[in-house]
CSV table of C-alpha atoms and ligand atoms in Angstrom, one decimal:
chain,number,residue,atom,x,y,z
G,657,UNK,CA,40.8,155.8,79.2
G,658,UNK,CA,41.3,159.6,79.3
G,659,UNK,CA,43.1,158.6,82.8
G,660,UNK,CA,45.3,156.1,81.6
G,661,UNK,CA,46.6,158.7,79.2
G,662,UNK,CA,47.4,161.4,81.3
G,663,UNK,CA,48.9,158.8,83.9
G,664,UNK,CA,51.3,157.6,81.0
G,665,UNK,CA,51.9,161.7,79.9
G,666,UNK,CA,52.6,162.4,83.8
G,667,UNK,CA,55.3,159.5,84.1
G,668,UNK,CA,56.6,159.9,80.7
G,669,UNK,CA,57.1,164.3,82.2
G,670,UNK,CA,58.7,162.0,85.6
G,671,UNK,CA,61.1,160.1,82.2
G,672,UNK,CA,62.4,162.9,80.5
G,673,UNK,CA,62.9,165.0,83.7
G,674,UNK,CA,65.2,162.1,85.4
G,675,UNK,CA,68.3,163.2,85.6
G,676,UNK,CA,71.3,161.3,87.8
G,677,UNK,CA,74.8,160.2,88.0
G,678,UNK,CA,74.3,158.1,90.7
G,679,UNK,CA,74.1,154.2,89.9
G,680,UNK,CA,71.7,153.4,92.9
G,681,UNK,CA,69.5,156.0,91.9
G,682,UNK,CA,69.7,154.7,88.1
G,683,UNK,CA,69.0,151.4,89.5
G,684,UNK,CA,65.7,152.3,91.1
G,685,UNK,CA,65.0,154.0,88.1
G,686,UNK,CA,64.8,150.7,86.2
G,687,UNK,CA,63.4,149.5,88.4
G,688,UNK,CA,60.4,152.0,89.0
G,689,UNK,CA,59.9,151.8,85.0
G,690,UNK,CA,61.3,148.7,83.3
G,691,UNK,CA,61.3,146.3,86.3
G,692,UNK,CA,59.3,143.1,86.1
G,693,UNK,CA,56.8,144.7,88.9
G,694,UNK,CA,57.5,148.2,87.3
G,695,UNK,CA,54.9,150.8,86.0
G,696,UNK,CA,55.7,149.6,82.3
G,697,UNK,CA,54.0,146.0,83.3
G,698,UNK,CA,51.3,147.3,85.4
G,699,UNK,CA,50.4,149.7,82.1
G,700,UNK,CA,50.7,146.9,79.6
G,701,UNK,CA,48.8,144.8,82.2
G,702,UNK,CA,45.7,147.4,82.0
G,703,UNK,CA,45.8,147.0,77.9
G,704,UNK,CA,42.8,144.6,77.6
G,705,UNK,CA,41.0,146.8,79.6
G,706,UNK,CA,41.0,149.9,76.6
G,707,UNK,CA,38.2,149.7,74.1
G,708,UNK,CA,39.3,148.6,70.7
G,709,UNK,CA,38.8,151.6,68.8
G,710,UNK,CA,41.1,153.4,71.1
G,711,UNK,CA,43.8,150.8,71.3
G,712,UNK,CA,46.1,151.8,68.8
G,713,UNK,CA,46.1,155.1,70.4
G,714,UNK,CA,47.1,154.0,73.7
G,715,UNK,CA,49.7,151.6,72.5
G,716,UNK,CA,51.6,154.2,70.6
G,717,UNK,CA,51.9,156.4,74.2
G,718,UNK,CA,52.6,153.2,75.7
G,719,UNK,CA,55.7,152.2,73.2
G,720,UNK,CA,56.8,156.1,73.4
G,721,UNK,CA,57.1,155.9,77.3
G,722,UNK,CA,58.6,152.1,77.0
G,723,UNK,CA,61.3,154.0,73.9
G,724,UNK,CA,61.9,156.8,76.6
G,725,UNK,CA,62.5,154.8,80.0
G,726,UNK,CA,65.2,152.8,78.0
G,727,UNK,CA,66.8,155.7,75.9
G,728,UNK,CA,66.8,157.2,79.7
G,729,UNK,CA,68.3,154.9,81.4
G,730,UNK,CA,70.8,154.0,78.8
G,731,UNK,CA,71.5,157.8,78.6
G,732,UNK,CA,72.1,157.5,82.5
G,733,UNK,CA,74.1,154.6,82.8
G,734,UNK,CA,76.7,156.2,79.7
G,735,UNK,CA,76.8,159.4,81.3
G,736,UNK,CA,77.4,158.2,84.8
G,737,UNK,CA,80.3,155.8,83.6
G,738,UNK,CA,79.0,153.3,85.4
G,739,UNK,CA,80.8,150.1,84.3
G,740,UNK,CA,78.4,147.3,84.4
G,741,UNK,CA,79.6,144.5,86.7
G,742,UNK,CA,78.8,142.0,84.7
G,743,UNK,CA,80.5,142.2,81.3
G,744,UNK,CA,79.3,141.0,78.3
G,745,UNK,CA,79.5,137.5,78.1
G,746,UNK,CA,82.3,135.9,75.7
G,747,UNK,CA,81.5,132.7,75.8
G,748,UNK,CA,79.2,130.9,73.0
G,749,UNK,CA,76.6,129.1,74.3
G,750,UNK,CA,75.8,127.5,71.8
G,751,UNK,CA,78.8,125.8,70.8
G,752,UNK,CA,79.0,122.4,71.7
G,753,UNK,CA,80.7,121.3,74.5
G,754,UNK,CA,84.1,119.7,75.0
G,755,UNK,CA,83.7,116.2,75.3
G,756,UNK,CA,84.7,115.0,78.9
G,757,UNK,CA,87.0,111.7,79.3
G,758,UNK,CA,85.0,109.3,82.1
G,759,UNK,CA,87.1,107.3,84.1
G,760,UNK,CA,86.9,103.3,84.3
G,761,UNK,CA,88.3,100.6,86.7
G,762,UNK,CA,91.6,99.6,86.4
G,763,UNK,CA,91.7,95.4,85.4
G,764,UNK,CA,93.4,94.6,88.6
G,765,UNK,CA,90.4,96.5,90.4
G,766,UNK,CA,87.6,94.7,88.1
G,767,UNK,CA,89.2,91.6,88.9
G,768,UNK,CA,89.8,92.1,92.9
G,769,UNK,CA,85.8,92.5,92.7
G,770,UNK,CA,84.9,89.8,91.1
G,771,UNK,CA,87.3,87.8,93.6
G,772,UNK,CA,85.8,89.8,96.6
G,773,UNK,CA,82.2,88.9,95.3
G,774,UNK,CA,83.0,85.0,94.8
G,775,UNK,CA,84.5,84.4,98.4
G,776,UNK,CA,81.6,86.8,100.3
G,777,UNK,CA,78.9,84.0,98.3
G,778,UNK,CA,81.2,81.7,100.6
G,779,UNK,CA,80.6,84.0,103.9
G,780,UNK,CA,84.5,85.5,103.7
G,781,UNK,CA,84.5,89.3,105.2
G,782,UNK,CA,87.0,91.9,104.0
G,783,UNK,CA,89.8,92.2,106.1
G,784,UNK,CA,93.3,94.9,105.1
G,785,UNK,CA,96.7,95.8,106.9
G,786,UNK,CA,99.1,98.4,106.4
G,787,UNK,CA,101.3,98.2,103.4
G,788,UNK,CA,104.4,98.9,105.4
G,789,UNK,CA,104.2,96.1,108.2
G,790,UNK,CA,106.7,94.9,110.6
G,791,UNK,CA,108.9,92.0,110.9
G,792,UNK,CA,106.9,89.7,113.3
G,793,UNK,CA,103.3,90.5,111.1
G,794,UNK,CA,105.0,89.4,107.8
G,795,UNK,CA,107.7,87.0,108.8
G,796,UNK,CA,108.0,85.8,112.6
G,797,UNK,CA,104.4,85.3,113.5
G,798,UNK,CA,103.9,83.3,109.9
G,799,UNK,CA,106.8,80.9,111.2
G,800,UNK,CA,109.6,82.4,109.7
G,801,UNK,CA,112.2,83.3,112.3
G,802,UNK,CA,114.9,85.5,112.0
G,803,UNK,CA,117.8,83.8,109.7
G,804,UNK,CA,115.2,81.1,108.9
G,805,UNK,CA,116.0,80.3,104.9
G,806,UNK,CA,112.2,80.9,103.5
G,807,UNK,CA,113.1,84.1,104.0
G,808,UNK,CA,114.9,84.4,101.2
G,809,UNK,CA,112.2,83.2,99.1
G,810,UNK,CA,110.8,86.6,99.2
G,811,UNK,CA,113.1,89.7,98.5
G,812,UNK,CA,112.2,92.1,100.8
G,813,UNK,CA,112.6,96.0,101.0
G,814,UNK,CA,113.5,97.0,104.0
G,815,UNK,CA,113.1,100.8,105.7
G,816,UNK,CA,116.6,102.0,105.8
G,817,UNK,CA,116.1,103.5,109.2
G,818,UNK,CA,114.1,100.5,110.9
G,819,UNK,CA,115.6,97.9,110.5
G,820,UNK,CA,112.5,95.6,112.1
G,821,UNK,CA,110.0,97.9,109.1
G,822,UNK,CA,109.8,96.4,105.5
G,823,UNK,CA,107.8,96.8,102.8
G,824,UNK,CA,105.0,93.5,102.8
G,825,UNK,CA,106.1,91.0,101.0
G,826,UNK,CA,102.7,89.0,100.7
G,827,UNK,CA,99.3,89.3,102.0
G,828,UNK,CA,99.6,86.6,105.0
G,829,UNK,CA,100.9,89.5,107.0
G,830,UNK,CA,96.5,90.2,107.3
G,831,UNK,CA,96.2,87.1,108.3
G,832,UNK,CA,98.2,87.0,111.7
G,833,UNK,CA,96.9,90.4,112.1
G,834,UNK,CA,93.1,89.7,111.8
G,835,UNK,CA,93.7,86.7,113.7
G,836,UNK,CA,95.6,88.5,116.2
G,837,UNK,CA,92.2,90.6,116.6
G,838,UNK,CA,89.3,88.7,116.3
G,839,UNK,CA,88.7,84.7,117.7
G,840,UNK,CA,87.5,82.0,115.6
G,841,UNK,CA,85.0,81.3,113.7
G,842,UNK,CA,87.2,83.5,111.2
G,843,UNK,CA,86.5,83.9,107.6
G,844,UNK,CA,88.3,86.6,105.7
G,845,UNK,CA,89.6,87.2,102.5
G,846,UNK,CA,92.3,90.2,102.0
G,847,UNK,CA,93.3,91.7,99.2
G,848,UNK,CA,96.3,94.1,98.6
G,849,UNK,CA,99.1,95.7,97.2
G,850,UNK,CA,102.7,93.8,98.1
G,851,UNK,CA,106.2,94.6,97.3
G,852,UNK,CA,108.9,92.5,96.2
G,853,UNK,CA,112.7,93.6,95.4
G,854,UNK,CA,112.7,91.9,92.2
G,855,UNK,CA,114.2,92.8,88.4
G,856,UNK,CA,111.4,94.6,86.6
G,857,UNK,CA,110.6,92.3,83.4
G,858,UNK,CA,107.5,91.5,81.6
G,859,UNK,CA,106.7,88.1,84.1
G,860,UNK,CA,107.4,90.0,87.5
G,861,UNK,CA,107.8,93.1,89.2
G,862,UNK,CA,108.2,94.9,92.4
G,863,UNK,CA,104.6,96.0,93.2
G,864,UNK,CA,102.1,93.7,92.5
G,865,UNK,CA,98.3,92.6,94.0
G,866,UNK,CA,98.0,89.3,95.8
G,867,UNK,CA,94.5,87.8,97.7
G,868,UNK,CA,94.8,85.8,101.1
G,869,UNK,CA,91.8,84.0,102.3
G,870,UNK,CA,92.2,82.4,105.8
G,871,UNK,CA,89.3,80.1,107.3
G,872,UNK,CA,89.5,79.1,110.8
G,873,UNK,CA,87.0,77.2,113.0
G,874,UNK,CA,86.7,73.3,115.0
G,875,UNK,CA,87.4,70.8,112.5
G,876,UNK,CA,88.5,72.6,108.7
G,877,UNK,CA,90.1,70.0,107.1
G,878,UNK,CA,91.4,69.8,103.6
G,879,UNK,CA,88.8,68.3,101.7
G,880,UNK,CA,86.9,71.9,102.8
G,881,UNK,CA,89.9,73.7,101.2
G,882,UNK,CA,89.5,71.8,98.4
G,883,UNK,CA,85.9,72.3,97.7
G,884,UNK,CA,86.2,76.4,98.4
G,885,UNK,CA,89.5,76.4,95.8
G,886,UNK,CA,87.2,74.4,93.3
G,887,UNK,CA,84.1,76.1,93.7
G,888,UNK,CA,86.5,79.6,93.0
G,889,UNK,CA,88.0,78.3,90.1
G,890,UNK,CA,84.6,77.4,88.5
G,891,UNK,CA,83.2,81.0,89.2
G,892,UNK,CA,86.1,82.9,88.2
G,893,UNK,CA,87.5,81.0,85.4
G,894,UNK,CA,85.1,78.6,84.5
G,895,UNK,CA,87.1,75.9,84.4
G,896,UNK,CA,86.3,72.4,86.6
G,897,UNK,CA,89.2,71.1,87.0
G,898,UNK,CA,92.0,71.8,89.8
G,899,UNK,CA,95.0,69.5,91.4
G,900,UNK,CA,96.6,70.5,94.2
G,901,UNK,CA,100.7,69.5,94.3
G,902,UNK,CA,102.6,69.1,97.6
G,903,UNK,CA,104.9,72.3,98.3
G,904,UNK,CA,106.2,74.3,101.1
G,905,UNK,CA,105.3,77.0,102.6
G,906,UNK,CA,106.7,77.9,106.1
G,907,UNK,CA,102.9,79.0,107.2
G,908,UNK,CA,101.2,76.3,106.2
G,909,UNK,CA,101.6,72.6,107.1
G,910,UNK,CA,100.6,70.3,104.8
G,911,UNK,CA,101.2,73.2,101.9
G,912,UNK,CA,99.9,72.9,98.4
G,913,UNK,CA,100.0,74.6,95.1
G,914,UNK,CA,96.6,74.4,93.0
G,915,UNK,CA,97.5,74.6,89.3
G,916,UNK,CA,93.9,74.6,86.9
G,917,UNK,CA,93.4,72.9,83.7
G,918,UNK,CA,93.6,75.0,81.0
G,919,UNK,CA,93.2,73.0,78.2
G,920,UNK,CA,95.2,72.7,75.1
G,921,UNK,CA,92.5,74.2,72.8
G,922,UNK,CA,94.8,76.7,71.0
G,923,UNK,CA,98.5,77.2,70.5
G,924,UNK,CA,98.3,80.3,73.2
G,925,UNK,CA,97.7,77.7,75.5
G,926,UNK,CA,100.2,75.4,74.5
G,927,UNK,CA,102.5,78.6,75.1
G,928,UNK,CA,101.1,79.7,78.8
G,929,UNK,CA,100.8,76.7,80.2
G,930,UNK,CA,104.7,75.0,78.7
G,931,UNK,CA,102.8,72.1,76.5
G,932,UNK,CA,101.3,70.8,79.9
G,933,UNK,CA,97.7,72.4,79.7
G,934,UNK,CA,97.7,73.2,84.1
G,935,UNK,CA,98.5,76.6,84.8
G,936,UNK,CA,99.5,77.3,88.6
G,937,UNK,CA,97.4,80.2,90.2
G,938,UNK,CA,97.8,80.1,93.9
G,939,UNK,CA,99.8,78.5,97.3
G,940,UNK,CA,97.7,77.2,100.1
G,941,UNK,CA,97.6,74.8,102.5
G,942,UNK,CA,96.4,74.0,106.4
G,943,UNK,CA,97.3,76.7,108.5
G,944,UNK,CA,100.5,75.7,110.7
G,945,UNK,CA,99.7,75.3,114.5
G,946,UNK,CA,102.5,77.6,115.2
G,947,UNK,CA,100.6,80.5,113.9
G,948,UNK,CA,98.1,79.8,115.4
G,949,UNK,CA,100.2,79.4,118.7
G,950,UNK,CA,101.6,83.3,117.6
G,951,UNK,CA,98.4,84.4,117.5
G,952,UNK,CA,96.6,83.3,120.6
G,953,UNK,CA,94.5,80.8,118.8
G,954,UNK,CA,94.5,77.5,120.1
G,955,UNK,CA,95.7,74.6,117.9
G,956,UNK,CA,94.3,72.1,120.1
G,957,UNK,CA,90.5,73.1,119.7
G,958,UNK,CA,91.1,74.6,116.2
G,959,UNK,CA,92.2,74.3,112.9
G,960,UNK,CA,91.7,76.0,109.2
G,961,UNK,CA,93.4,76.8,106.0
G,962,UNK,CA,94.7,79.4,104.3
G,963,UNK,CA,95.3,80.4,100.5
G,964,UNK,CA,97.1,83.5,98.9
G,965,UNK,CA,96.9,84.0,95.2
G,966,UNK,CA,98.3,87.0,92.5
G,967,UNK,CA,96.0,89.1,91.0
G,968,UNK,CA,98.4,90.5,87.9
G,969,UNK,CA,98.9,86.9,87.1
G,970,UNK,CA,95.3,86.0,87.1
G,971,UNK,CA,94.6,89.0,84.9
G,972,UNK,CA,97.5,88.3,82.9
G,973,UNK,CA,95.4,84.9,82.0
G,974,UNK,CA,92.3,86.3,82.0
G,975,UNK,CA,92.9,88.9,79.6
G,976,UNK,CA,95.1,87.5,77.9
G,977,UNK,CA,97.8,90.1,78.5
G,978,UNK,CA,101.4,89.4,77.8
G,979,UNK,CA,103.4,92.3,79.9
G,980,UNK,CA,102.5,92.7,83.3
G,981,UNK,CA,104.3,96.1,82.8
G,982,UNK,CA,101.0,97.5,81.2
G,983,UNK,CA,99.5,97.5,84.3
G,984,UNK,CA,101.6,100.4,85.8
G,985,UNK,CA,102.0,102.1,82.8
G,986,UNK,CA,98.8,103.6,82.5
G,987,UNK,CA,98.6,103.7,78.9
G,988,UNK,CA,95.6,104.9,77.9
G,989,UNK,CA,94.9,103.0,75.3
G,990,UNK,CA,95.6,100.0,77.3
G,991,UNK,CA,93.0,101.0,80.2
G,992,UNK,CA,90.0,101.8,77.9
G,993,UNK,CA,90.4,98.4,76.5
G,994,UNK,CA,88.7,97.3,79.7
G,995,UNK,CA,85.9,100.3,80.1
G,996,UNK,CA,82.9,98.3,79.5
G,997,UNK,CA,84.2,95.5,82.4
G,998,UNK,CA,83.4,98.0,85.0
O,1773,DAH,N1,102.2,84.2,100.9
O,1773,DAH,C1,102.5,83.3,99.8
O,1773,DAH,C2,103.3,84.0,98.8
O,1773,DAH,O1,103.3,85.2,98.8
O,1773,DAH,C3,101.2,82.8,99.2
O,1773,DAH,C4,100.5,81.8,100.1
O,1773,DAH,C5,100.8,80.5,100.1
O,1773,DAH,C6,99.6,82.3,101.0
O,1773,DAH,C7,100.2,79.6,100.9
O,1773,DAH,C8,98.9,81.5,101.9
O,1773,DAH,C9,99.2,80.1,101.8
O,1773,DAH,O2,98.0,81.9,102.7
O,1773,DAH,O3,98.6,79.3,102.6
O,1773,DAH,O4,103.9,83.4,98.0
């Protein structure tokens, strides 16, 4: 005991006698004495080790060392006008936080997925193509020559200084593309982002969403089409019932439009679908042999189908939304209507 003493007298002489300026010196000094491996532990350390009548004793020199190694270095510190590098803190911990804002999907992405994951059940891959194509992709190759009169039925944006680059007007630009790169048996299903030159107004505008699905292999017939367009409109929209109405489409020979019952369950519907109860929600039809011809597929040995459908549309329906301007204006109030979807 008498040794601890005068070891706790002898550093506290080594205290008071510290004198410095310099910060790496005052540093060590903290160290020696008030560091978490420093004399002031190891002492407080050897405190079980004092018999009890003499432990108030040995406290009280232990304190008076503790008071004096961090009156010193304060002291020190203040005298040497050592700015400490790390200024007081003044931020409140303990306030609580700001609440961060966590994104959702957008409607046209939940629905796209939920597309995507009904046609892969059916074996389709994922196939894309560049938003700016060129003419043979999205016109020639799909049976639309040059001054051919379909043409028209798409108004296209051109690149000013190319005249043979545009702006895709549909999805079935993919199509020649994957089938320009890959031979039968083809399954793919391709969604993305097309451009029209059309009046903004709340049924249409110039950048919309479509899907293409193309299916090629010996012996696809339309009855196949038929089931995959039936077994789509179950899963998506729950509704069984589909026709499928002669049209034209220059890519497609026989073409068809598939319109789904809606029903006539509530005056909405009377108002979407014009008092009739079908509602139109894609073109499709067998692919025409002269695509396949464009794209080095032969007609002779195969055949297949292809569909293309709008996803704003869709959502539109779906949703029950009236505008499809509120899907680019990214109201917020709009979007985090459809947070818990995905
Ligand atoms: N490309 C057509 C459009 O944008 C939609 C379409 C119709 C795609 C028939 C097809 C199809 O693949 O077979 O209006």
């Amino acid at each position: 005991m008498k040794q601890l003493i005068d070891q706790i007298q002898a550093h506290l002489a080594e205290v008071e006698a510290f004198q410095s300026n310099d910060p790496t010196e005052i540093e060590n000094f903290r160290i020696k004495f008030l560091g978490k491996k420093g004399i002031l532990t190891g002492l407080f350390a050897s405190f079980k080790e004092v018999p009890n009548d003499q432990k108030k004793a040995f406290g009280q020199q232990l304190n008076a060392l503790k008071i004096a190694a961090t009156n010193k270095l304060e002291e020190s510190k203040k005298s040497s006008g050592a700015k400490s590098s790390n200024p007081p803190s003044t931020i409140d911990f303990s306030r609580p936080g700001q609440p961060i804002d966590v994104g959702s999907l957008h409607p046209i992405s939940i629905l796209r997925n939920q597309v995507i994951d009904i046609f892969s059940q059916l074996g389709f891959s994922l196939s894309s193509g560049p938003e700016i194509e060129d003419d043979w992709h999205n016109f020639t190759a799909l049976n639309l020559p040059e001054h051919h009169p379909a043409r028209d039925m798409q108004d296209t944006f051109f690149v000013q200084t190319n005249p043979d680059m545009l702006l895709r007007t549909h999805t079935s630009s993919v199509q020649v593309r994957h089938m320009e790169a890959n031979s039968p048996p083809i399954r793919t299903l391709s969604p993305g982002r097309v451009f029209r030159n059309e009046d903004i107004s709340a049924r249409s505008h110039c950048v919309f969403h479509q899907v293409e699905g193309l299916y090629i292999d010996k012996n696809v017939s339309f009855a196949d089409l038929k089931q995959t367009l039936l077994y789509f409109t179950k899963s998506l929209f729950g509704k069984s019932k589909i026709r499928l109405r002669p049209s034209y489409f220059p890519f497609t020979e026989p073409s068809a439009e598939v319109d789904i019952y809606w029903g006539l369950e509530t005056e909405a519907d009377y108002r979407i679908t014009k008092g009739t109860g079908w509602l139109e929600i894609m073109g499709c039809g067998m692919v025409d042999p002269n695509v396949l011809t464009n794209c080095k597929i032969d007609p002779k040995i195969y055949s297949g189908y292809a569909f293309g459908m709008g996803l704003e549309r869709m959502a539109m329906l779906l949703y029950g939304i009236e505008d499809i301007r509120m899907f680019y204006e990214n109201d917020i109030r709009f979007l985090q209507q459809f947070s818990a979807m995905g």
